[in-house]
Short mmCIF file of C-alpha atoms and ligand atoms in Angstrom, two decimals:
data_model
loop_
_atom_site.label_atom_id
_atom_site.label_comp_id
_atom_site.label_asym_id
_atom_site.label_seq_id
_atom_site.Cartn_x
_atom_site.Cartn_y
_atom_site.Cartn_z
CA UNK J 1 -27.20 -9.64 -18.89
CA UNK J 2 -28.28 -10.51 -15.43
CA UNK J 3 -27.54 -9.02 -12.11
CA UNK J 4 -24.25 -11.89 -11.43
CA UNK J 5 -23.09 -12.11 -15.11
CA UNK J 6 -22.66 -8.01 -14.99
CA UNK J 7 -20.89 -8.20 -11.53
CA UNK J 8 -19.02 -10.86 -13.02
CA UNK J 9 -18.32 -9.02 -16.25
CA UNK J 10 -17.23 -5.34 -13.20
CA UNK J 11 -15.18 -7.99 -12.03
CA UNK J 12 -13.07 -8.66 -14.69
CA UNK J 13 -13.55 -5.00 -15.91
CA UNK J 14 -14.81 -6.40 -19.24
CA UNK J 15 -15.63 -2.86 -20.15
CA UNK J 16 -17.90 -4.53 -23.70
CA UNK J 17 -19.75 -6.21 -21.39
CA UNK J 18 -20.27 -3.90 -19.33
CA UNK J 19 -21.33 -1.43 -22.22
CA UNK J 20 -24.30 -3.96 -23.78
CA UNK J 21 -25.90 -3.58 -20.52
CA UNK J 22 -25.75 -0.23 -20.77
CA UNK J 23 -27.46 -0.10 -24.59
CA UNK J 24 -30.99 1.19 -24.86
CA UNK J 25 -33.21 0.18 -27.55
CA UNK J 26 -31.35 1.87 -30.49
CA UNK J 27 -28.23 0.03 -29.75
CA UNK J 28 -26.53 3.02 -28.19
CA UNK J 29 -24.67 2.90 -25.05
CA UNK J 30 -26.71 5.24 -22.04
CA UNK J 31 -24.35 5.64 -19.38
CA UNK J 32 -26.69 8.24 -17.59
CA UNK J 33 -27.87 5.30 -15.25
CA UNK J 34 -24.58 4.31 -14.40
CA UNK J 35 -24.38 4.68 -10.09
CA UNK J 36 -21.54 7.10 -9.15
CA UNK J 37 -20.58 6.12 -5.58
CA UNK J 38 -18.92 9.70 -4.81
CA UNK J 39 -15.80 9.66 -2.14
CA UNK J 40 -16.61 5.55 -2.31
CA UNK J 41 -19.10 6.05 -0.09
CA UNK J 42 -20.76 2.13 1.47
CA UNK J 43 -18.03 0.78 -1.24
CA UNK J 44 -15.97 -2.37 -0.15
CA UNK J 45 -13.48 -2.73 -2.27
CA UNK J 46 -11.46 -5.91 -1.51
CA UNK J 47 -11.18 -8.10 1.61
CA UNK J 48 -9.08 -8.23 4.45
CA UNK J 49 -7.86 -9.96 7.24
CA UNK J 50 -6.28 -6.63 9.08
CA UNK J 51 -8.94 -4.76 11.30
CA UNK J 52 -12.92 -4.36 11.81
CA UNK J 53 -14.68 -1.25 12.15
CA UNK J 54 -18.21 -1.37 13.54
CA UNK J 55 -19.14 2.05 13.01
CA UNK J 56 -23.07 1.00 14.56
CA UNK J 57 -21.73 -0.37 17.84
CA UNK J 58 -18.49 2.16 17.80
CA UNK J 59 -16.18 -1.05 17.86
CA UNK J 60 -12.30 -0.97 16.53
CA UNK J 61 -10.46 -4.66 16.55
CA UNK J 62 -7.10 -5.27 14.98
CA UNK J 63 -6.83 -9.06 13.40
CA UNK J 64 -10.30 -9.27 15.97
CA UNK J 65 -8.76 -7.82 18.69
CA UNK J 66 -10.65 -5.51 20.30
CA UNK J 67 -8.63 -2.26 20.17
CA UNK J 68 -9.48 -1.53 23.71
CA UNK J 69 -8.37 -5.14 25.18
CA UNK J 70 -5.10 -4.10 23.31
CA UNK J 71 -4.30 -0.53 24.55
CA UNK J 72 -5.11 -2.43 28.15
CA UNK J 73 -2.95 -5.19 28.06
CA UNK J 74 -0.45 -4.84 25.20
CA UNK J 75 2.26 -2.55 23.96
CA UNK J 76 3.10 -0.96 20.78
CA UNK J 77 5.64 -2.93 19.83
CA UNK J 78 3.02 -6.52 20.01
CA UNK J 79 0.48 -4.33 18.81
CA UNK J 80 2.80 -3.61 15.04
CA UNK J 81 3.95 -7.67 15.19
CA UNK J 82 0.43 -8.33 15.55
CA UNK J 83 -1.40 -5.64 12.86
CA UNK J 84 1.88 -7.22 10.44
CA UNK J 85 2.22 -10.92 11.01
CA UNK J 86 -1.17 -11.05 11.96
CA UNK J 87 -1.01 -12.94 14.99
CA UNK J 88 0.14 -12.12 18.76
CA UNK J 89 3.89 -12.92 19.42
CA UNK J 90 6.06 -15.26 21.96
CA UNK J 91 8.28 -13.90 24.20
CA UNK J 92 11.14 -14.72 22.17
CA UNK J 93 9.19 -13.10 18.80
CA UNK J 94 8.48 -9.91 20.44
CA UNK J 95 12.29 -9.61 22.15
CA UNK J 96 13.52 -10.31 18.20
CA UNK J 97 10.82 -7.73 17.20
CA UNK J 98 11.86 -5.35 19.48
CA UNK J 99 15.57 -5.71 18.75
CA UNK J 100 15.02 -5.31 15.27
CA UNK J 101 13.30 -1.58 15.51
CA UNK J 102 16.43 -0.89 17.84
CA UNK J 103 18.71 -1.74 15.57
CA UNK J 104 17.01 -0.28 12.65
CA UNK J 105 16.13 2.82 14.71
CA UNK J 106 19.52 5.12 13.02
CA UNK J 107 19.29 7.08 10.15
CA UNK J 108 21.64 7.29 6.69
CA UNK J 109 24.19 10.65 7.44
CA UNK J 110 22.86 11.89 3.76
CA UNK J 111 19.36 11.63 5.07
CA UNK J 112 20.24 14.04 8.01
CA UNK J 113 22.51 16.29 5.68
CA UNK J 114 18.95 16.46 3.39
CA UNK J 115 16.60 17.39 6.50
CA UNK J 116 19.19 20.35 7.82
CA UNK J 117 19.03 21.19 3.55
CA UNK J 118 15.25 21.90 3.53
CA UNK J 119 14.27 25.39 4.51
CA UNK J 120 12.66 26.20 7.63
CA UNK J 121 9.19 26.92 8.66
CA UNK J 122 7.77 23.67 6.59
CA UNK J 123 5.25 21.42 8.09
CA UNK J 124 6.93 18.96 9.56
CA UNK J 125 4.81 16.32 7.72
CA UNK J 126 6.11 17.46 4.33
CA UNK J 127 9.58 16.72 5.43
CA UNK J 128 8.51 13.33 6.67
CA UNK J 129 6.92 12.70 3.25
CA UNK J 130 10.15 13.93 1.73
CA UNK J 131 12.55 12.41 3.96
CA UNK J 132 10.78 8.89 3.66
CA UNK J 133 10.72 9.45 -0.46
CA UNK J 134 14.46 9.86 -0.36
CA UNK J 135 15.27 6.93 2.49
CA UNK J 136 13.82 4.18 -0.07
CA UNK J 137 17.49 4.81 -2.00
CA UNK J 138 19.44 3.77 0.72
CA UNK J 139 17.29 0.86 1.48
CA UNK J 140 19.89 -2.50 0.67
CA UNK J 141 16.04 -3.97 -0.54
CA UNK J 142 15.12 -1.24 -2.69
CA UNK J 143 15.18 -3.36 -5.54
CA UNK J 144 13.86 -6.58 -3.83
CA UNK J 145 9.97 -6.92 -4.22
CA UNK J 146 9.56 -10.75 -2.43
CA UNK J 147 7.39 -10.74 0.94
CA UNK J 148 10.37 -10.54 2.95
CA UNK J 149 12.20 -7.92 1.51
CA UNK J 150 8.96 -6.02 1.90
CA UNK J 151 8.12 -6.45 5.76
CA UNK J 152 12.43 -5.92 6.24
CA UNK J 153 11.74 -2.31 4.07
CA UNK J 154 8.35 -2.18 6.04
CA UNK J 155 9.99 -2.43 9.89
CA UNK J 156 12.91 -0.29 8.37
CA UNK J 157 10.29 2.23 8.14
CA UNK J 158 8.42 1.99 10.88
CA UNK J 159 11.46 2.03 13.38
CA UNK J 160 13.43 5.00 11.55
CA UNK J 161 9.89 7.39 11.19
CA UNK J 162 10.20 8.55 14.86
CA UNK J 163 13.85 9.38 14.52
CA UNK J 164 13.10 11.23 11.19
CA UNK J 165 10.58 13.03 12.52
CA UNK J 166 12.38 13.90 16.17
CA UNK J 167 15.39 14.78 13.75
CA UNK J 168 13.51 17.13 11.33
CA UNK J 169 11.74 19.08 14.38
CA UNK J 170 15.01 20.06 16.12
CA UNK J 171 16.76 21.05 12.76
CA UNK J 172 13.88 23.44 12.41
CA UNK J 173 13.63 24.60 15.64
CA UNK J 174 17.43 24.89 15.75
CA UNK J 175 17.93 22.53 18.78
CA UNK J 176 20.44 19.63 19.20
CA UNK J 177 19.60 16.32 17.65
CA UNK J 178 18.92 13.81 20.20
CA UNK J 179 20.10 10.22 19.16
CA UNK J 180 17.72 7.57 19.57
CA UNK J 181 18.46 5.71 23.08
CA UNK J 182 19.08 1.58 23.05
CA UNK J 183 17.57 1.31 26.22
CA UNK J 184 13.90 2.79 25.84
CA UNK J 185 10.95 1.60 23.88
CA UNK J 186 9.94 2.58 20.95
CA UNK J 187 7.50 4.84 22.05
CA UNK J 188 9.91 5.79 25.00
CA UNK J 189 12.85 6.86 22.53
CA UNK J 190 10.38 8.37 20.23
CA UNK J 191 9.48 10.84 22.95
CA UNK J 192 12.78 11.33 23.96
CA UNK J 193 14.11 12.19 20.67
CA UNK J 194 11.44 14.81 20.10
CA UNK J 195 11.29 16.65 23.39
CA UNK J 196 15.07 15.18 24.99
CA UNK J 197 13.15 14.76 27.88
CA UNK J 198 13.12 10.37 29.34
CA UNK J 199 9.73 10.16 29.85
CA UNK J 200 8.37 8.41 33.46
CA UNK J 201 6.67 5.07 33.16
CA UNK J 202 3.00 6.57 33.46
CA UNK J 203 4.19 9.14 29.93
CA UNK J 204 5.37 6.38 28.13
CA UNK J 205 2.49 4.37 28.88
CA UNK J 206 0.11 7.20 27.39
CA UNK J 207 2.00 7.66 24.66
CA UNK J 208 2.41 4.07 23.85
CA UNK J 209 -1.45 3.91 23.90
CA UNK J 210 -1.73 6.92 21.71
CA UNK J 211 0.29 5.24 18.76
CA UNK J 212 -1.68 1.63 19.29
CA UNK J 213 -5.43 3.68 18.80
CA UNK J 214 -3.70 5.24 15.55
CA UNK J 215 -2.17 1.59 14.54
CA UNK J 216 -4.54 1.12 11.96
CA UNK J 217 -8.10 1.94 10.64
CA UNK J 218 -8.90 -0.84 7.47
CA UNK J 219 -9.35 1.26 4.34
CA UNK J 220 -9.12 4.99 5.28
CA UNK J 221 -8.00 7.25 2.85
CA UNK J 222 -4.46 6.74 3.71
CA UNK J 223 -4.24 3.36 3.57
CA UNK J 224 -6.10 3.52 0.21
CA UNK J 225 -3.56 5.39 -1.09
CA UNK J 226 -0.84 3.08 -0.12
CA UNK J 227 -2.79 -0.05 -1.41
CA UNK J 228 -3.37 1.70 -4.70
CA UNK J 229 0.53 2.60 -5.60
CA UNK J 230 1.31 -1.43 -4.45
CA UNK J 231 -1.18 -2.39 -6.32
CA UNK J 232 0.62 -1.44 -9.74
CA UNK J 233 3.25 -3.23 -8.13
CA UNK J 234 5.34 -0.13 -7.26
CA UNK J 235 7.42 -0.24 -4.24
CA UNK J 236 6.47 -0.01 -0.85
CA UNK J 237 8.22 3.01 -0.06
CA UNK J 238 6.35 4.61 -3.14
CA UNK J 239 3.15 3.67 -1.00
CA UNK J 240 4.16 4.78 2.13
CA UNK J 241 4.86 8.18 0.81
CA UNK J 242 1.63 7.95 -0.95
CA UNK J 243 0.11 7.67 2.24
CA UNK J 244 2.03 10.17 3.73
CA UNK J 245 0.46 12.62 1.72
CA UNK J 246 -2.77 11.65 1.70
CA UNK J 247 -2.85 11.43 5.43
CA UNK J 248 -1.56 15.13 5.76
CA UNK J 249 -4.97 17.33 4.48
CA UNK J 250 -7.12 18.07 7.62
CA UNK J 251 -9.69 15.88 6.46
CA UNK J 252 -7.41 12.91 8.06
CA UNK J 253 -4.52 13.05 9.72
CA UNK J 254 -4.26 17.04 9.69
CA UNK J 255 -7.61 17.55 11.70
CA UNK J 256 -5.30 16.53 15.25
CA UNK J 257 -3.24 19.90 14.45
CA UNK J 258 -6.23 21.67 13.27
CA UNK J 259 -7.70 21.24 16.55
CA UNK J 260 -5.17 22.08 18.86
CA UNK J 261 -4.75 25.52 16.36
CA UNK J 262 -8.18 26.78 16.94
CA UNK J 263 -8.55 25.79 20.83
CA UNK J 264 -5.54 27.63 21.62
CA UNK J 265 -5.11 30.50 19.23
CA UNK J 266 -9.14 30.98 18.24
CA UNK J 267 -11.36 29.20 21.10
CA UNK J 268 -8.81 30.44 24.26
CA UNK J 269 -11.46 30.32 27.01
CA UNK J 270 -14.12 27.70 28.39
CA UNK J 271 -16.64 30.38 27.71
CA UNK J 272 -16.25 31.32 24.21
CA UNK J 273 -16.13 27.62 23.24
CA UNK J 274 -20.04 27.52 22.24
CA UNK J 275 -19.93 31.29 20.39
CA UNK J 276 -16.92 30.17 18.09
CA UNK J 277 -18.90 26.98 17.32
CA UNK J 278 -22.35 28.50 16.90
CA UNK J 279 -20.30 30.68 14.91
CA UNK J 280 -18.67 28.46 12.80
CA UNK J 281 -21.82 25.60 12.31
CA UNK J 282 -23.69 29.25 10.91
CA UNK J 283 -20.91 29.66 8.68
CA UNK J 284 -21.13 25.94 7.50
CA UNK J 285 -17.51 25.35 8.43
CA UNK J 286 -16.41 22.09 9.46
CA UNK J 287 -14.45 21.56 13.36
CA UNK J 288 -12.20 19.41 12.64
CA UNK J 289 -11.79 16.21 15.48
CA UNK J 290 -15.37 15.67 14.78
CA UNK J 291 -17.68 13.29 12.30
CA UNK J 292 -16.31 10.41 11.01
CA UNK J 293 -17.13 8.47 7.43
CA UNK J 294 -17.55 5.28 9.22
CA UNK J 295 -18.87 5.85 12.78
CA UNK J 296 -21.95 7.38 13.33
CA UNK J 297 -21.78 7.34 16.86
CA UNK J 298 -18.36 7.44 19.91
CA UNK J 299 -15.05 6.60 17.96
CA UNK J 300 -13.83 4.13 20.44
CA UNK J 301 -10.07 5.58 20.50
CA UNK J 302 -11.85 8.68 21.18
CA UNK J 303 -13.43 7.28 24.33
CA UNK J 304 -9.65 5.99 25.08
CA UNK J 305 -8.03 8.89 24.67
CA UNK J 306 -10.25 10.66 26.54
CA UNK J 307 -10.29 8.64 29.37
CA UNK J 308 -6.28 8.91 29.29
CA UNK J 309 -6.67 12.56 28.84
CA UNK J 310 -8.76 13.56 32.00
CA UNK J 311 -6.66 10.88 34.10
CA UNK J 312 -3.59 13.87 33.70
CA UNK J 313 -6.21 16.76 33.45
CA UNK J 314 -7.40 15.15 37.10
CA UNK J 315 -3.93 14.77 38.14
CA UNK J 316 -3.47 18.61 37.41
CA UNK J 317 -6.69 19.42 39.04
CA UNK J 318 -5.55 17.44 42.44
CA UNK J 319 -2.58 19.18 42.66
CA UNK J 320 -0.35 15.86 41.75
CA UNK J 321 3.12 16.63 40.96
CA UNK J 322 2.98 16.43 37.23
CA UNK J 323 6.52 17.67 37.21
CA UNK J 324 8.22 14.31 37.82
CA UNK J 325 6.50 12.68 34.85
CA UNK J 326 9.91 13.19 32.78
CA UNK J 327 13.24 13.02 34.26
CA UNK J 328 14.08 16.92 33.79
CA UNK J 329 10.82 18.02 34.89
CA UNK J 330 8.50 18.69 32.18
CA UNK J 331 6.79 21.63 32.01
CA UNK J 332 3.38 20.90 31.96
CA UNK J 333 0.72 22.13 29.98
CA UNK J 334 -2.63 22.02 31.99
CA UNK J 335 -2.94 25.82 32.56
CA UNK J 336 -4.75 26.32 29.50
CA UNK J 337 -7.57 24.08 30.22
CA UNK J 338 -7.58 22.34 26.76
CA UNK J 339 -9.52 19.30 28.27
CA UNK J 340 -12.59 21.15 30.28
CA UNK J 341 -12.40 23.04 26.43
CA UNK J 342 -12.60 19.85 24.39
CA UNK J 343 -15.38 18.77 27.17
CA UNK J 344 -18.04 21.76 26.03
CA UNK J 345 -17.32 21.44 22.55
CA UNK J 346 -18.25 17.53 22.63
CA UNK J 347 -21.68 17.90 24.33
CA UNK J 348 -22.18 20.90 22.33
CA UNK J 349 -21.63 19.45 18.79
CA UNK J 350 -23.35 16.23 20.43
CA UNK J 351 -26.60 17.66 21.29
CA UNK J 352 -26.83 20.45 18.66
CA UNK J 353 -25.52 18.62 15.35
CA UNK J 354 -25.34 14.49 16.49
CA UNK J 355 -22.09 14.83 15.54
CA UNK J 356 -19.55 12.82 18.02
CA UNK J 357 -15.85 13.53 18.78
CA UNK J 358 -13.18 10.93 16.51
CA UNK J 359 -10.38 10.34 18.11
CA UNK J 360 -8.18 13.66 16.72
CA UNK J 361 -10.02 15.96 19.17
CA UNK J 362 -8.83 14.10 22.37
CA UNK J 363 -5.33 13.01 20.55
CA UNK J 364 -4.93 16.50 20.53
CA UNK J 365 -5.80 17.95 24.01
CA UNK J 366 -3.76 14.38 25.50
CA UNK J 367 -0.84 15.29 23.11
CA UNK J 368 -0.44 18.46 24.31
CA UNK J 369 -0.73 17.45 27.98
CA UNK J 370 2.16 15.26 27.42
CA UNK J 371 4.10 18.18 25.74
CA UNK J 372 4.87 17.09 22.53
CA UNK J 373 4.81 19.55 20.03
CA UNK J 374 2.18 20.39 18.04
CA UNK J 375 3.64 20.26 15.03
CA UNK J 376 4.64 17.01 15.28
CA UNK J 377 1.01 15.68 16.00
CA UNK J 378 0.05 14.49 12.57
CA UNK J 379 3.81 12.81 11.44
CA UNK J 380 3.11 11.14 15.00
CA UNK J 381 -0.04 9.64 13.92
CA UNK J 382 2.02 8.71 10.48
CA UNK J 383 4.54 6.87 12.48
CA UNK J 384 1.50 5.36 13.85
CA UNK J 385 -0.34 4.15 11.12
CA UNK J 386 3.17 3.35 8.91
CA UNK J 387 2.03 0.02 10.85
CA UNK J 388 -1.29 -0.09 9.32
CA UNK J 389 -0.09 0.97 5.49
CA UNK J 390 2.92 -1.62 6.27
CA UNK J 391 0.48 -4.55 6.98
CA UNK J 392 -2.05 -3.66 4.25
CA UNK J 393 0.60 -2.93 1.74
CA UNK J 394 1.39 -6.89 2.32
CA UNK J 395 -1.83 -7.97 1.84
CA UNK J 396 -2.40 -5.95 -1.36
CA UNK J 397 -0.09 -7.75 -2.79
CA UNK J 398 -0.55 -11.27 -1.66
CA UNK J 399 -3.41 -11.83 -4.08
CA UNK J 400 -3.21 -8.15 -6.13
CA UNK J 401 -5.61 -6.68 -7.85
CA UNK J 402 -4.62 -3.31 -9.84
CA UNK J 403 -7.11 -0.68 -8.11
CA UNK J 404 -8.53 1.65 -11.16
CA UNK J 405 -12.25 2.41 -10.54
CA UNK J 406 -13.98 4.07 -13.12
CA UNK J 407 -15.35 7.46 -13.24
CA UNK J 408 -18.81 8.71 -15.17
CA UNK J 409 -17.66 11.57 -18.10
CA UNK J 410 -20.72 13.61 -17.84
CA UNK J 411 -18.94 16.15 -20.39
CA UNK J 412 -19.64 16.61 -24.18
CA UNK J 413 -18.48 14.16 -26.92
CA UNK J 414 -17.56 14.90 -30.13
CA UNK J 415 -16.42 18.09 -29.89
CA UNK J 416 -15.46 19.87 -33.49
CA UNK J 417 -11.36 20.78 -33.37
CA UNK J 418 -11.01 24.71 -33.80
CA UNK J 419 -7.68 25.59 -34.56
CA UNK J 420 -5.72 28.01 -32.61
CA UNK J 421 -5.41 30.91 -34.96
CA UNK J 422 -9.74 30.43 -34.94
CA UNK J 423 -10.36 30.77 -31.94
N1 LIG V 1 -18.14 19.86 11.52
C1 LIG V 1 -19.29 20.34 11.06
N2 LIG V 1 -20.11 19.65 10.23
C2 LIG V 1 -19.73 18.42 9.90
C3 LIG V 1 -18.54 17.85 10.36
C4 LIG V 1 -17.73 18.62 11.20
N3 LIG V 1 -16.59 18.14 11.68
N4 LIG V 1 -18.42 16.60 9.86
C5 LIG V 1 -19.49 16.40 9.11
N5 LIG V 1 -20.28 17.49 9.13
C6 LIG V 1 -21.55 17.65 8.43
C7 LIG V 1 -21.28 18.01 6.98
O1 LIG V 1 -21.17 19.39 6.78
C8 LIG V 1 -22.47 17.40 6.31
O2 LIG V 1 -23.56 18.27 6.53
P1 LIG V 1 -24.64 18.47 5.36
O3 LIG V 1 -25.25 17.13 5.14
O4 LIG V 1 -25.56 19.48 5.93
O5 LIG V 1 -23.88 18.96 4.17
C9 LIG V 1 -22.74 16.14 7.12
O6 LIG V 1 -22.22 16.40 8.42
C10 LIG V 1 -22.06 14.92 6.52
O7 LIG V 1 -20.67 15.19 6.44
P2 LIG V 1 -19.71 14.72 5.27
O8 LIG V 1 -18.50 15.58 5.28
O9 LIG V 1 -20.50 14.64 4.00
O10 LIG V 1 -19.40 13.25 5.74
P3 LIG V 1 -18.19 12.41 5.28
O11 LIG V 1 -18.46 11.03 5.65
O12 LIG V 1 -17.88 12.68 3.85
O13 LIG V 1 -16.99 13.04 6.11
C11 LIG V 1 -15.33 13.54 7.61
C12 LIG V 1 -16.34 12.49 7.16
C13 LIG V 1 -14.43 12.93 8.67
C14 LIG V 1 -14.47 13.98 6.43
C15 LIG V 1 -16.08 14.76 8.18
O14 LIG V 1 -16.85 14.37 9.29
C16 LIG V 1 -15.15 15.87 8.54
O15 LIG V 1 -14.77 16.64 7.67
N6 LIG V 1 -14.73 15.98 9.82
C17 LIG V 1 -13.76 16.97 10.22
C18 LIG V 1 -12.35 16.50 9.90
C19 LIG V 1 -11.85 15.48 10.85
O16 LIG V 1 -11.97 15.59 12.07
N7 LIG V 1 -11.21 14.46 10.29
C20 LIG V 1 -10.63 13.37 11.04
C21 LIG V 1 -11.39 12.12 10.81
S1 LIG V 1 -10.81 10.83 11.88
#
């Protein structure tokens, strides 16, 4: 068989096919040469029309926007029309848009009676996963699998995840549920809900940038997940939580907690920041918020979040009054020095291991300057990237393909039974 008749033959997973090339000369199938791609390393595994990464040039565009240009000149609500319909809305779109998440921004009474049921002390990403899980049986389209019934469950999601997530962090911490507000943006009402604080124009605008960079990243593991479970045509809440879970080890979406962990309860001061790296490059840990499978070189929503996170690190260092930034007077959170931290660990890990910062080490240090709690960072970046799993969840299934790679059984074959009582 020839080089195109076998990819043909991987194609259509004609697994005889692929087995004859696979024969040696006694007629026996060798499967030793078979190339294991391990963690799907360089493997592209469909097409899409959703974002680019350029991991050479360190370049991000959602449907070829680049993600820069957006976080300048757009807002979070365009930015999730955009990543799901695939093109920039009018005026009247995005007002519809927006009204939609509004109105879909309330949560079921049983799904609140189930968040003040689960115990306490549980990451708060677990209940999101949970909580999502159980919200897909009060969805009126939980049965409905056209297009449309999809991007209605799909916006139902996106606009209840911050209210889910605000709700589940005050039951926890045993502090009055703030009801999501008519009158803010989403990103607005997401941070009032989680810290009851109305955040000034300059807050909102941070945060609003924060969820566009975590909008969507084409096929990290996350979004995998979520196109896998569609792709046996299971529902899209089944994918969402999917992703949910996949996007909680630190590995993903966890690193943005990890980070802010070990700055502030292992690192502590600007000068043990290169000892407890030294320290833990010799013990052939990992520090999380850095390396990246795609880029080899600045993750572009790092260099944005960095640049938003020394504009309020500067603001702290001027003396500014970073106390009117929320209507009550936010406490903020500069004393600790988080950014001039972050700062020496980048060069560091730069110079000594060419490894660059990805954008969970400055999500982390900017998230914290804005107050929100830490252990809401990585259900923030879910309600994020819901966007991102919503959109390719969509185009999974516009021309689906069940996902099932293979793997290579390197085990014995043939193995002789041995009873129980023989063993
Ligand atoms: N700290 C220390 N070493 C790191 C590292 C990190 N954050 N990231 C990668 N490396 C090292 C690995 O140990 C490995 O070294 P080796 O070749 O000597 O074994 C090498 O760099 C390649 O890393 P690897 O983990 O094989 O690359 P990958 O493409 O599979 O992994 C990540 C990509 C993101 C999983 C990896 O960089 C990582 O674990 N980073 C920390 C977690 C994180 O911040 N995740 C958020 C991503 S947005």
């Amino acid at each position: 068989m020839n080089y195109i008749e076998l990819r043909e033959a991987k194609l259509r997973g004609d697994t005889r096919q692929i087995a004859e090339d696979y024969k040696d000369s006694n007629g026996t199938v060798d499967y030793s040469n078979i190339e294991v791609h391990k963690g799907l390393v360089g493997v592209y595994a469909d097409e899409s029309l959703i974002s680019y990464i350029d991991g050479v040039e360190g370049r991000l565009y959602y449907r070829g926007y680049a993600v820069h240009n957006l976080v300048k000149h757009s807002t979070f609500e365009e930015v999730a029309y955009l990543l799901i319909y695939g093109e920039l809305p009018t005026k009247a779109q995005l007002q519809d848009f927006k009204d939609l998440l509004i109105k879909e921004r309330n949560i079921p009474d049983n799904i609140v009676q189930l968040l003040k049921s689960f115990p306490r002390n549980t990451t708060r990403i677990e209940l999101l996963r949970t909580a999502i899980s159980a919200l897909s049986l009060y969805d009126p389209d939980d049965y409905i699998y056209t297009e449309d019934a999809n991007i209605r469950k799909g916006l139902r999601i996106i606009a209840k995840m911050p209210t889910i997530i605000a709700f589940a962090h005050r039951i926890q911490t045993n502090q009055p549920l703030v009801e999501p507000s008519d009158e803010l943006s989403h990103s607005g009402n997401y941070y009032y809900m989680m810290t009851g604080d109305k955040p000034m124009e300059d807050f909102v605008d941070a945060f609003d940038k924060v969820l566009i960079c975590h909008g969507d990243h084409a096929l990290n593991a996350s979004t995998f997940s979520c196109r896998v479970t569609v792709s046996t045509l299971s529902d899209l809440y089944s994918g969402i939580t999917s992703a949910i879970g996949t996007l909680r080890g630190p590995l993903h979406g966890g690193a943005n907690e990890a980070v802010i962990r070990y700055l502030t309860d292992e690192v502590k001061r600007n000068d043990n920041v290169i000892p407890w790296a030294r320290n833990k490059l010799e013990r052939k840990e990992k520090i999380m918020g850095f390396g990246h499978r795609v880029y080899k070189i600045w993750d572009p929503r790092a260099i944005i979040m960095r640049d938003l996170a020394k504009k309020f690190y500067d603001a702290y260092i001027n003396g500014e009054r970073l106390d009117t930034i929320t209507e009550t007077g936010h406490d903020h959170k500069h004393d600790d020095f988080i950014f001039e931290m972050t700062e020496i660990l980048a060069d560091y890990m730069i110079k000594n291991k060419g490894l660059y910062p990805n954008v969970d080490l400055y999500s982390a240090g900017l998230l914290h300057s804005l107050g929100i709690p830490s252990a809401l960072y990585t259900p923030l970046f879910a309600a994020a990237r819901s966007v991102g799993w919503v959109a390719h969840a969509i185009e999974q299934l516009r021309n689906n393909k069940l996902i099932r790679p293979r793997l290579k059984y390197t085990g014995t074959l043939g193995k002789v039974y041995v009873g129980i009582n023989e063993r």
